[in-house]
Short mmCIF file of C-alpha atoms and ligand atoms in Angstrom, two decimals:
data_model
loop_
_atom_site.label_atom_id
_atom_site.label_comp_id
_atom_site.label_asym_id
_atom_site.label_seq_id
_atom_site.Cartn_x
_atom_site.Cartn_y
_atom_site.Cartn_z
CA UNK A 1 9.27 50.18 115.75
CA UNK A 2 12.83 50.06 117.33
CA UNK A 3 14.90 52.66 119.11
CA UNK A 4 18.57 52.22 119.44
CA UNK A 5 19.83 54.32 122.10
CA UNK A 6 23.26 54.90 123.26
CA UNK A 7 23.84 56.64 125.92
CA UNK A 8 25.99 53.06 127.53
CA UNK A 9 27.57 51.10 124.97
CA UNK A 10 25.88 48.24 123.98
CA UNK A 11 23.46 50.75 122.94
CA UNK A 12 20.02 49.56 123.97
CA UNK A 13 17.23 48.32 121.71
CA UNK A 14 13.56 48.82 122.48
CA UNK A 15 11.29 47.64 120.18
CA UNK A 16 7.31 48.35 120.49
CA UNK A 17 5.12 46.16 117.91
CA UNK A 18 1.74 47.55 117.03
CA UNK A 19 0.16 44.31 115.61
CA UNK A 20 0.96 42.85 118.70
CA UNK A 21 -1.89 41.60 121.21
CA UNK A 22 -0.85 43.87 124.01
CA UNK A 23 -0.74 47.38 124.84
CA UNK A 24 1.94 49.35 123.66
CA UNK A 25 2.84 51.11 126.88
CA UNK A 26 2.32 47.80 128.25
CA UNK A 27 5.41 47.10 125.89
CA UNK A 28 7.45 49.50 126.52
CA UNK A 29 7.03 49.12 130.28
CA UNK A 30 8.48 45.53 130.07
CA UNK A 31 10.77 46.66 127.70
CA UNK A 32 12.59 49.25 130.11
CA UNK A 33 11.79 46.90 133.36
CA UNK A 34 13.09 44.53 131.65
CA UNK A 35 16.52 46.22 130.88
CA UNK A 36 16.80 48.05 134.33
CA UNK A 37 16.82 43.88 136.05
CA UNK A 38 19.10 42.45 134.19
CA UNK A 39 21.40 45.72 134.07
CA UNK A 40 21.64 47.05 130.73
CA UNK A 41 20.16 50.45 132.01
CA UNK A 42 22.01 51.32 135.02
CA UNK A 43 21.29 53.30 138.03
CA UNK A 44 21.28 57.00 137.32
CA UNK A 45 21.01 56.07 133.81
CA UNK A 46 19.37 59.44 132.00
CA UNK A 47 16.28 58.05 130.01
CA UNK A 48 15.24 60.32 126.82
CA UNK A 49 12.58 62.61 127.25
CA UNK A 50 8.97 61.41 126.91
CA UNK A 51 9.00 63.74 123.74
CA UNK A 52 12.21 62.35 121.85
CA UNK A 53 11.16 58.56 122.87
CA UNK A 54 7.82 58.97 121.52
CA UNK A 55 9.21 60.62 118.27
CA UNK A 56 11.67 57.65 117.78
CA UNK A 57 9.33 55.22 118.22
CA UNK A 58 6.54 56.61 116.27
CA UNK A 59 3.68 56.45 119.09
CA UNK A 60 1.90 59.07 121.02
CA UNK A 61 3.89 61.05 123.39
CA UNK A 62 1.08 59.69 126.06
CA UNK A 63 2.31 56.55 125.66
CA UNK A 64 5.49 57.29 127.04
CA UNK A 65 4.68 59.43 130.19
CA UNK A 66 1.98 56.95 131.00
CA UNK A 67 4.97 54.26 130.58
CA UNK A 68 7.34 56.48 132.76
CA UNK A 69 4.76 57.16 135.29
CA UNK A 70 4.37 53.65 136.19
CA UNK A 71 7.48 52.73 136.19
CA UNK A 72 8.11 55.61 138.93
CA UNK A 73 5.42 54.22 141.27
CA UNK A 74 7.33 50.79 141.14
CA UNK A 75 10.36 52.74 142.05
CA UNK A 76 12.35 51.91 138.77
CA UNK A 77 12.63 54.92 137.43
CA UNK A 78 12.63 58.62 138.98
CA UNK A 79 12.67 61.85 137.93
CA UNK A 80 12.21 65.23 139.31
CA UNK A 81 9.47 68.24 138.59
CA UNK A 82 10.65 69.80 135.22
CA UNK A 83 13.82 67.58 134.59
CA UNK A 84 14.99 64.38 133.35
CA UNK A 85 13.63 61.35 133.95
CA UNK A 86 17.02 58.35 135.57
CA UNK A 87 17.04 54.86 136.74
CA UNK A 88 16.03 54.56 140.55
CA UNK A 89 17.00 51.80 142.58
CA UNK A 90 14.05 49.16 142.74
CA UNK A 91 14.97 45.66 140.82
CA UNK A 92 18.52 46.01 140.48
CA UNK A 93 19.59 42.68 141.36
CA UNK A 94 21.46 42.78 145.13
CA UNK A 95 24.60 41.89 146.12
CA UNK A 96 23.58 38.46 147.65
CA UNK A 97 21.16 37.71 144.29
CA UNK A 98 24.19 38.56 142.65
CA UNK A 99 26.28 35.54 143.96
CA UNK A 100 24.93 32.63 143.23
CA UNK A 101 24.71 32.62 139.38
CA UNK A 102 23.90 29.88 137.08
CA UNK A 103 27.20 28.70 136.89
CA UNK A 104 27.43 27.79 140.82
CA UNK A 105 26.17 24.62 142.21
CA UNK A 106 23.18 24.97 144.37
CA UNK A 107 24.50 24.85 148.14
CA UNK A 108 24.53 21.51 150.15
CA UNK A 109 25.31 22.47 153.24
CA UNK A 110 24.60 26.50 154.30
CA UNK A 111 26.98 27.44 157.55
CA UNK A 112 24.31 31.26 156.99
CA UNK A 113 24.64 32.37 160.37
CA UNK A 114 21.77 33.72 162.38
CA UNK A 115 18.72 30.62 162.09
CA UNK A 116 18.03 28.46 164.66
CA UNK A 117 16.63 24.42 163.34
CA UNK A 118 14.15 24.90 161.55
CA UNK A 119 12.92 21.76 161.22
CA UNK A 120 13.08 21.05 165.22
CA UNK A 121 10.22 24.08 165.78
CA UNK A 122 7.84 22.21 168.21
CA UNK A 123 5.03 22.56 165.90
CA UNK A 124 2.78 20.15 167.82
CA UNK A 125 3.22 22.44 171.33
CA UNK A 126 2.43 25.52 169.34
CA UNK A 127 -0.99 24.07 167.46
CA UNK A 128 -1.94 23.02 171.18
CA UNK A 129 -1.62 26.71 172.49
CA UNK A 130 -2.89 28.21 169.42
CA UNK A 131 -5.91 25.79 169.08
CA UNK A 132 -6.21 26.75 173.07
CA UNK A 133 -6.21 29.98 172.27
CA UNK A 134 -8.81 30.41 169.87
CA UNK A 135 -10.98 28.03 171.53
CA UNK A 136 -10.69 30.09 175.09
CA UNK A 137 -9.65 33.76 173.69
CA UNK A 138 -12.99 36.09 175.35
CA UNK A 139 -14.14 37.59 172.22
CA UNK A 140 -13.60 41.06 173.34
CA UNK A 141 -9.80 39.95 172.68
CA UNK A 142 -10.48 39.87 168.94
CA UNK A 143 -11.29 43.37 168.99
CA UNK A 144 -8.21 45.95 168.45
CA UNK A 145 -5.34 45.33 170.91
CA UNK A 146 -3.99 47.66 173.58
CA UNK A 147 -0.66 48.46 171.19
CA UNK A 148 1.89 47.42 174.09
CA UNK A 149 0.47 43.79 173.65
CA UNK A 150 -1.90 41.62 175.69
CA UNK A 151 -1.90 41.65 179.15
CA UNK A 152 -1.03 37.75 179.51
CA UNK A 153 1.53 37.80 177.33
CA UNK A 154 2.90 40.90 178.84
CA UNK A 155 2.30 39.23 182.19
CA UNK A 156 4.55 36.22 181.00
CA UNK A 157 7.21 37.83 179.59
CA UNK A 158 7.91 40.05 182.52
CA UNK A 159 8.22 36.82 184.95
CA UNK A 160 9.88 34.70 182.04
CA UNK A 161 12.18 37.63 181.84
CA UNK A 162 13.14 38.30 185.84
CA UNK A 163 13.80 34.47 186.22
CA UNK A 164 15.53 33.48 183.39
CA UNK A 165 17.50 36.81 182.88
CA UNK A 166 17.77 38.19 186.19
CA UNK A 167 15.82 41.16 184.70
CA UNK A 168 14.02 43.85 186.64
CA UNK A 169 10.81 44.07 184.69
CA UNK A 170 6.89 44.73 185.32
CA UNK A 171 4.06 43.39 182.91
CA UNK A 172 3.29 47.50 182.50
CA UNK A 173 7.02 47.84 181.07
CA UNK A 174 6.72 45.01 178.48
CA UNK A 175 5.76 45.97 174.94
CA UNK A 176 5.12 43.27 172.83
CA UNK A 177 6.09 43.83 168.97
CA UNK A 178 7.23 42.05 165.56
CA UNK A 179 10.27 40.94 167.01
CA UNK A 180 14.05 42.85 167.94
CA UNK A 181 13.90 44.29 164.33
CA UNK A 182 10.54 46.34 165.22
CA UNK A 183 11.48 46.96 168.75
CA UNK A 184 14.88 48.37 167.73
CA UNK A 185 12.63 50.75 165.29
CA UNK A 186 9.89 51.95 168.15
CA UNK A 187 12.26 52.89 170.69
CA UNK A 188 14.75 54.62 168.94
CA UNK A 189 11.65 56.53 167.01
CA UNK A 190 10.94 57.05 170.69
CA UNK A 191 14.13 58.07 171.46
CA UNK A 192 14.81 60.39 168.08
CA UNK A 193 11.25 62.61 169.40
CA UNK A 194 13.89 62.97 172.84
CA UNK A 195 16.67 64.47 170.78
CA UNK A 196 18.61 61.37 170.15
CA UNK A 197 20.92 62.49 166.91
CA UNK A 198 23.47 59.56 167.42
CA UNK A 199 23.81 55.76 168.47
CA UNK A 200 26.96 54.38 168.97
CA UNK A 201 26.96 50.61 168.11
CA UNK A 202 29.45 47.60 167.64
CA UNK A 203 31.68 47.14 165.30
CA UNK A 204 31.69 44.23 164.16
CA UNK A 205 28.06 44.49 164.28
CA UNK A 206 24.67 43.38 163.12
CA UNK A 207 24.53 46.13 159.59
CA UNK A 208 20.76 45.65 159.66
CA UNK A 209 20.27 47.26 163.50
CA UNK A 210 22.85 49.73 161.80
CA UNK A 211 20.58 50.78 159.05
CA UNK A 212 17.38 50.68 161.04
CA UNK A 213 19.01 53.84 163.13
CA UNK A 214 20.77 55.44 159.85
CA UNK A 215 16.93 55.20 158.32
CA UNK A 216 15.47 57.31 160.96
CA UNK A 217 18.27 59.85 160.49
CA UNK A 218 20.67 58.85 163.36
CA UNK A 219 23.99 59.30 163.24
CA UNK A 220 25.47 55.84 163.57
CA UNK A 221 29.41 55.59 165.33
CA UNK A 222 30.97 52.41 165.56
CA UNK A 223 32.64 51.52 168.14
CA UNK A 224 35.55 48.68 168.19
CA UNK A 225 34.78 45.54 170.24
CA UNK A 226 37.70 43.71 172.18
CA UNK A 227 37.96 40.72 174.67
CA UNK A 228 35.63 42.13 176.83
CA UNK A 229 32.65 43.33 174.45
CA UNK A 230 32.37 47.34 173.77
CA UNK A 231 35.39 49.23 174.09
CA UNK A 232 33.47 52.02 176.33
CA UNK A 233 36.51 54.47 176.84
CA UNK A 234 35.74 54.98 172.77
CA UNK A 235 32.00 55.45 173.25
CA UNK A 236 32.32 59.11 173.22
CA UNK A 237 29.16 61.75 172.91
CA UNK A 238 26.74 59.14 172.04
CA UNK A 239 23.55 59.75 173.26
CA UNK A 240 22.63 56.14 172.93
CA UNK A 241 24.22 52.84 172.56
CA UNK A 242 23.10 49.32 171.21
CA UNK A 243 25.17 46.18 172.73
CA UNK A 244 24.45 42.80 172.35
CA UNK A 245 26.31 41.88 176.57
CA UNK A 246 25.22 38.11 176.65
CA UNK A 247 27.00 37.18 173.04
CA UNK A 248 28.38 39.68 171.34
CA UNK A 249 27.05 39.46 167.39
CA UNK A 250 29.21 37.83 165.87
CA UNK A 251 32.57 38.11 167.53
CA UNK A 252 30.61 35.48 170.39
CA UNK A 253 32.44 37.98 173.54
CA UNK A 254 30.63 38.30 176.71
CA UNK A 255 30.39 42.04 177.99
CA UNK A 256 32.88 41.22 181.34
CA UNK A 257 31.80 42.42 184.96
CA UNK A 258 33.75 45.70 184.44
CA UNK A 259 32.47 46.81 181.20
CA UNK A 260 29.25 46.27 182.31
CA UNK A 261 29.86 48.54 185.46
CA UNK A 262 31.58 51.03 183.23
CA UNK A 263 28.94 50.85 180.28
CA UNK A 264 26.21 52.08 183.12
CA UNK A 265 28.14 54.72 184.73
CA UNK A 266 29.12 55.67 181.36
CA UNK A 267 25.28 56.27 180.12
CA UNK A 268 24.53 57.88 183.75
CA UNK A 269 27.04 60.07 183.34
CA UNK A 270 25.65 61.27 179.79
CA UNK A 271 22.34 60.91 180.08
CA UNK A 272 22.39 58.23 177.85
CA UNK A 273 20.28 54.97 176.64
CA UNK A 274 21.30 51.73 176.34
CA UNK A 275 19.93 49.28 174.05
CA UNK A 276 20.61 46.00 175.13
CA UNK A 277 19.81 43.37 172.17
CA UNK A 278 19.55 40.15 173.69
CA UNK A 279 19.72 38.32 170.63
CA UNK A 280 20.73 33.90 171.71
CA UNK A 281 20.59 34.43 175.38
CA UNK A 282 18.95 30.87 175.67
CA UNK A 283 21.73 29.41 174.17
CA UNK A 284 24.57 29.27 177.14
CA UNK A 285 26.66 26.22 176.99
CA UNK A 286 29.05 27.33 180.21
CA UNK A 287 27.99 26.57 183.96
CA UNK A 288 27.48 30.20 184.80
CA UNK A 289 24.16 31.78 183.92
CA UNK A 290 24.56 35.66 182.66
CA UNK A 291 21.97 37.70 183.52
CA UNK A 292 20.92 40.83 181.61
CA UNK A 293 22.45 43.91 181.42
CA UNK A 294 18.78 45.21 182.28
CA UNK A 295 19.00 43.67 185.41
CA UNK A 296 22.06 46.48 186.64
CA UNK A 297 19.81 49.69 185.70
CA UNK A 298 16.94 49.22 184.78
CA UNK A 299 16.48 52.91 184.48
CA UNK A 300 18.88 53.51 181.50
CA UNK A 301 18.86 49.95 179.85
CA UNK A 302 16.27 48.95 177.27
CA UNK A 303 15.94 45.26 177.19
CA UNK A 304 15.19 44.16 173.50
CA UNK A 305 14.66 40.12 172.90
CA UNK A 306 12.44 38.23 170.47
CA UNK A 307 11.36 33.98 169.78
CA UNK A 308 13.37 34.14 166.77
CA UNK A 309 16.04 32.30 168.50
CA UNK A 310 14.23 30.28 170.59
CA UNK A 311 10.93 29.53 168.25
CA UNK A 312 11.78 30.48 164.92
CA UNK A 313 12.28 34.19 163.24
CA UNK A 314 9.13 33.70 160.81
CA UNK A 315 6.81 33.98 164.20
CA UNK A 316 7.62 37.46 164.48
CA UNK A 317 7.13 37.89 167.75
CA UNK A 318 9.50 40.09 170.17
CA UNK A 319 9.58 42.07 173.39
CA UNK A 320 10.91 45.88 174.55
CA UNK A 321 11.15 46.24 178.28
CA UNK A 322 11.35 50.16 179.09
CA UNK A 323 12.43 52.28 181.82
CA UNK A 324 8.83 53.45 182.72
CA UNK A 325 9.21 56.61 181.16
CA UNK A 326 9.54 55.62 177.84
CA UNK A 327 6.63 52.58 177.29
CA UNK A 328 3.95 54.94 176.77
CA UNK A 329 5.43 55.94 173.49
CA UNK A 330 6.91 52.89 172.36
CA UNK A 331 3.42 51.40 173.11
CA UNK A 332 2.07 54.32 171.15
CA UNK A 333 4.54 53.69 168.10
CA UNK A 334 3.44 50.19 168.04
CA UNK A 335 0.02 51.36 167.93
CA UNK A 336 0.28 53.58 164.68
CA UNK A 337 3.01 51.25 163.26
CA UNK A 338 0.27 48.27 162.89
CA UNK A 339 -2.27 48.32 165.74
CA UNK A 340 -0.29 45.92 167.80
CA UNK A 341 0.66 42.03 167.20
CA UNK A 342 -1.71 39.29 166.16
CA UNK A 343 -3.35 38.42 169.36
CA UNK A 344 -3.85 34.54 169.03
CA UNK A 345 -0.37 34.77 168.07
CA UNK A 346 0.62 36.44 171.51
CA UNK A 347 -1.48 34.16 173.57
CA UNK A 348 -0.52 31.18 172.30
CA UNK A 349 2.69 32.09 173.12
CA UNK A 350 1.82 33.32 176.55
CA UNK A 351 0.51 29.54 176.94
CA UNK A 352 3.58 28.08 176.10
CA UNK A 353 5.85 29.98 178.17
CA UNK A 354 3.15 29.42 180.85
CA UNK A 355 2.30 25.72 180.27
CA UNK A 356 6.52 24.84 180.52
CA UNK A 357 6.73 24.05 176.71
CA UNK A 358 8.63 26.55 176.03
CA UNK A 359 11.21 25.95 179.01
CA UNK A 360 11.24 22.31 177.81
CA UNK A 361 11.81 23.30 173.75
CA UNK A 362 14.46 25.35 175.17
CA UNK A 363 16.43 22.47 177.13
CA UNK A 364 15.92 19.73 174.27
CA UNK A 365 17.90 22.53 171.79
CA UNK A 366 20.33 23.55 173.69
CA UNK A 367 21.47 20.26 174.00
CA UNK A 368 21.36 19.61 170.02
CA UNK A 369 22.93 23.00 169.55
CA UNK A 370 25.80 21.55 172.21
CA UNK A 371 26.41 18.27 170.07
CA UNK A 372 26.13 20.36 166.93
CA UNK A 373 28.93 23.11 167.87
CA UNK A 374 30.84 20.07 169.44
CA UNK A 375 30.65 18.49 165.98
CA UNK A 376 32.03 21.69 164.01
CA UNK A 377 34.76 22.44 166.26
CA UNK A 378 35.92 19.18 166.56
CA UNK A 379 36.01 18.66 162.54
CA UNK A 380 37.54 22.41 162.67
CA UNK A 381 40.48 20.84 164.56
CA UNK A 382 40.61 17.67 162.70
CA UNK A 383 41.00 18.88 159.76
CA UNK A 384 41.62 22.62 159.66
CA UNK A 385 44.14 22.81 162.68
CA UNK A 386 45.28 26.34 161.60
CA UNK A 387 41.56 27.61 161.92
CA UNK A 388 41.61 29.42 165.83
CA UNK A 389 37.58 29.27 166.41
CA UNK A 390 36.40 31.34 168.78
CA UNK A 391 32.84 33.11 170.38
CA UNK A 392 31.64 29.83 171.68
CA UNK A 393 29.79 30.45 174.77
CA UNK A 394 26.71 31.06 173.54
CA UNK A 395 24.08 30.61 170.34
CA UNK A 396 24.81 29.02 167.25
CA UNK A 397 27.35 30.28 165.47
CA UNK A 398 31.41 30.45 166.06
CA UNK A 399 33.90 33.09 164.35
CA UNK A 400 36.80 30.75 162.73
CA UNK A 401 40.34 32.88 162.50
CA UNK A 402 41.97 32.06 159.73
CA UNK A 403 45.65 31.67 159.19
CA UNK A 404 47.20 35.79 157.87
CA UNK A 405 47.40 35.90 154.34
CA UNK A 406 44.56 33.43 153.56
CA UNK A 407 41.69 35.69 151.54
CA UNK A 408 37.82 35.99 153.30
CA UNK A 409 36.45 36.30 150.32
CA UNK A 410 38.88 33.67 147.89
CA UNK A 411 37.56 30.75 150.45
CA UNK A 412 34.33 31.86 150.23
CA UNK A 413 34.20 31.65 146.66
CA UNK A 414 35.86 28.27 146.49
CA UNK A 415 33.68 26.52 149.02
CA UNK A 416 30.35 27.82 146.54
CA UNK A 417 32.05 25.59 144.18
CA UNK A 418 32.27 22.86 146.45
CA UNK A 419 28.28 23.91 147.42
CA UNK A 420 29.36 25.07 151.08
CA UNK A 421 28.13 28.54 152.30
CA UNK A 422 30.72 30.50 154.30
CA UNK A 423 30.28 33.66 155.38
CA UNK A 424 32.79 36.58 155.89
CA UNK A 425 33.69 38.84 159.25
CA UNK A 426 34.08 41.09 156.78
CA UNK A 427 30.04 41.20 156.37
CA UNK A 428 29.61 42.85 160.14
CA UNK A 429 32.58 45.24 160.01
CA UNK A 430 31.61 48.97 159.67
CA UNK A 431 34.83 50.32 159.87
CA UNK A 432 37.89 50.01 157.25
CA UNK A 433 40.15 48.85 159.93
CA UNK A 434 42.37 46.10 158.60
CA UNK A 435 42.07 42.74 160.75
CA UNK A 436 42.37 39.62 159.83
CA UNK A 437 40.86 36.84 157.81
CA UNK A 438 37.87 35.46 159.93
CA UNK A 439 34.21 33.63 159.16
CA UNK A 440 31.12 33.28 160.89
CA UNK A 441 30.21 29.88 160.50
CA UNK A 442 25.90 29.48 161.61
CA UNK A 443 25.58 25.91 163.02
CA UNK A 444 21.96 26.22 164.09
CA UNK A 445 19.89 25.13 160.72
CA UNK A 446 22.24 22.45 159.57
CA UNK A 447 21.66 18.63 160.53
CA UNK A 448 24.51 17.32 162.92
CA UNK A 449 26.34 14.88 160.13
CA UNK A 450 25.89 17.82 157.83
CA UNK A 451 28.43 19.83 160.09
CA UNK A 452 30.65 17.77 159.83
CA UNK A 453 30.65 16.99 156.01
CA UNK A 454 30.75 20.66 155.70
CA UNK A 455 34.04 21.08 156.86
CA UNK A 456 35.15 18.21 155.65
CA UNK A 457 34.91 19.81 152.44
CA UNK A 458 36.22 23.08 152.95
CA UNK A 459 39.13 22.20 155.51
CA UNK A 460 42.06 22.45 152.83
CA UNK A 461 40.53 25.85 151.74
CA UNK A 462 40.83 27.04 155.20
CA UNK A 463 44.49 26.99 155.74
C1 PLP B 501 22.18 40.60 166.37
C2 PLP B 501 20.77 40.17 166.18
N1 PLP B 501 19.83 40.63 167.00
C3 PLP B 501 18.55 40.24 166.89
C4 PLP B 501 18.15 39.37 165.92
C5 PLP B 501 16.72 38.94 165.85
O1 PLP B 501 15.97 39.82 165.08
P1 PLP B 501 14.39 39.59 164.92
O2 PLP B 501 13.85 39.35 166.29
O3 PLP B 501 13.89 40.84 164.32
O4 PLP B 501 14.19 38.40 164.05
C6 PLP B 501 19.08 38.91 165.01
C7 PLP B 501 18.64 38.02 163.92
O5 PLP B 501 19.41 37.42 163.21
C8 PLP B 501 20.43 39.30 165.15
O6 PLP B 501 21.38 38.85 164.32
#
């Protein structure tokens, strides 16, 4: 039995067989999944009723709404008490699926921003603290954990944290939790129960922090970013703000002296929180340490950090230090959100930040990541003198400036072809603003030599 149906030309064809071996609303359901992934139902597509589909295909009208009803709980289709059934969201293929199709080369060198190497995670220091850890753990530890975190780790982090960042924290303000993307969550949930209704945030800026706050129903204003980090004369009636001070993400600026003094009063003034995300801070290449943000007032700054960086982002493994009044429910949120971290997990890392592995880890990559961005500017201007790079200082990534009039996303396409990945400014800017061609180039997964070939590669694209 086959339906031709035409509401989107080509029309589509279902077909259900009845000698065939399986079900037919098993059929039909990988018929329509089918047709909704590889796009020839579209989303907000009208489906026909379960009454008409039945009657064109000859089977019970059960057969359908069974087939419908599924597909609703896997989010492909939706529909509404009493009305038509329409194509939902779930297994449309994204943007970044999207790009690499058959046709393109698979990549041989990946500039992605945002991962540290991989391959360099000290996997023989963390089986030593982990084995350590479940060898010594009391077993009362394996029971369920205090949702701010155990009290070594906590203990750690807070004097990791005060010597390292200049921060002002206390092992009772230290929530541990599934790294900056689950901290970011917890306190502005805690934050949102305070009457938070907007957050003010960079621009560029990370989208994903962006969407965390638009997800909980905040209001998010961007604010423009200049030589000295956060423009804070444009923050406005914010009652909250998330900055990245110690490297700006991705523009590389460090929040100067005076924004920093005029950031605080700013959030005095209002009443306001700010959200310090302190993404690469390990990663300083000048002479001069910069210390937190936290460290100025700690009584309106929340100081947000995770091992993704330093370790490596699958850990999942972050920190929230909170002005004192707010830990109880972040510690609370944590709690309901998954009963707290995996506690081996947190005192094996305790260990190493306690044993000086982690310190030591720390000094061996920042002198790879040194060679490595020494490598890609270098090539950079080699071979691409009209590139201006910029947002050094810190981390592992660089913003190149491209020469006016060359295309973000034309280069883009034709280093794919030449199995480079480059990635566009235009991927952190919230605002329409025009500005000019620029890419974030990530240095910290790819192999020294592999830098270099990179731009090698790309150089006459990049003007
Ligand atoms: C701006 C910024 N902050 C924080 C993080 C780290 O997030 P998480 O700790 O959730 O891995 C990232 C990761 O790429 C980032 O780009």
């Amino acid at each position: 039995m086959t339906v031709e149906w035409s509401t989107s030309p080509p029309p589509l064809v279902l077909r259900v067989d009845r000698d065939a071996p399986d079900l037919l609303r098993d059929q039909l359901q990988d018929a329509l999944r089918d047709a909704i992934r590889d796009g020839r139902l579209v989303r907000g597509e009208r489906l026909p009723s379960s009454r008409a589909l039945a009657g064109e295909l000859g089977v019970a009208r059960g057969v359908v709404t069974e087939c419908y009803a599924q597909l609703q709980a896997e989010g492909y289709l939706r529909s509404q008490r009493g009305s038509a059934t329409w194509v939902g969201d779930a297994g449309l293929p994204t943007a970044e699926a999207a790009l690499p199709s058959v046709e393109v080369p698979p990549l041989r060198v990946d500039l992605r921003p945002g991962l540290p190497d991989l391959s360099s995670f000290p996997r023989a220091d963390w089986a030593r603290c982990l084995r350590d850890a479940v060898r010594d753990a009391p077993d009362a530890v394996l029971g369920y954990p205090d949702g701010a975190g155990v009290p070594e780790l906590r203990e750690v982090l807070a004097g990791y944290l005060r010597r390292v960042r200049n921060a002002h924290a206390r092992a009772s303000e230290v929530v541990v939790c599934a790294g900056f993307a689950q901290g970011l969550h917890l306190v502005l949930q805690a934050l949102v129960a305070r009457g938070l209704t907007t957050l003010a945030v960079e621009d560029p800026g990370d989208r994903d922090s962006h969407a965390v706050a638009a997800g909980l129903g905040i209001r998010v204003v961007p604010v423009p970013v200049d030589a000295d980090g956060i423009v804070v004369e444009a923050l406005g009636e914010a009652g909250a703000v998330l900055v990245t001070p110690a490297h700006q993400s991705p523009t590389g600026v460090l929040l100067s002296a005076r924004r920093r003094q005029e950031l605080v009063a700013w959030a005095r003034e209002r009443d306001a929180a700010i959200l310090e995300d302190d993404y690469d801070a390990e990663f300083r290449y000048g002479d001069e340490p910069v210390g937190a943000l936290q460290g100025l007032a700690p009584d309106r700054v929340v100081l947000l950090g995770s091992v993704s960086k330093s370790l490596a982002p699958g850990l999942r493994l972050g920190w929230v230090v909170c002005p004192p009044e707010l830990v109880r429910s972040v510690a609370d949120g944590k709690a309901l959100a998954d009963r707290g971290s995996p506690v081996l997990d947190q005192l094996a890392l305790a260990w190493m930040v306690r044993s000086g592995r982690y310190d030591r880890h720390l000094r061996r990559m920042r002198v790879r990541y040194a060679q490595r961005r020494a490598v890609l500017v270098g090539a950079l201007r080699e071979h691409a003198p009209g590139v201006r790079v910029g947002g050094l200082a810190a981390g592992f990534h660089v913003v190149a400036t491209l020469p006016p009039g060359v295309s973000e996303e034309e280069v883009i396409a034709a280093a794919r072809e030449r199995s480079v990945g480059l990635y566009p400014m235009s991927g952190y800017r919230t605002s329409s603003v025009a500005a000019g061609p620029q890419l974030v180039l990530g240095y910290g997964n790819v192999r020294t030599p592999a830098v270099a070939d990179a731009i090698l590669r790309v150089a006459d694209l990049l003007g």
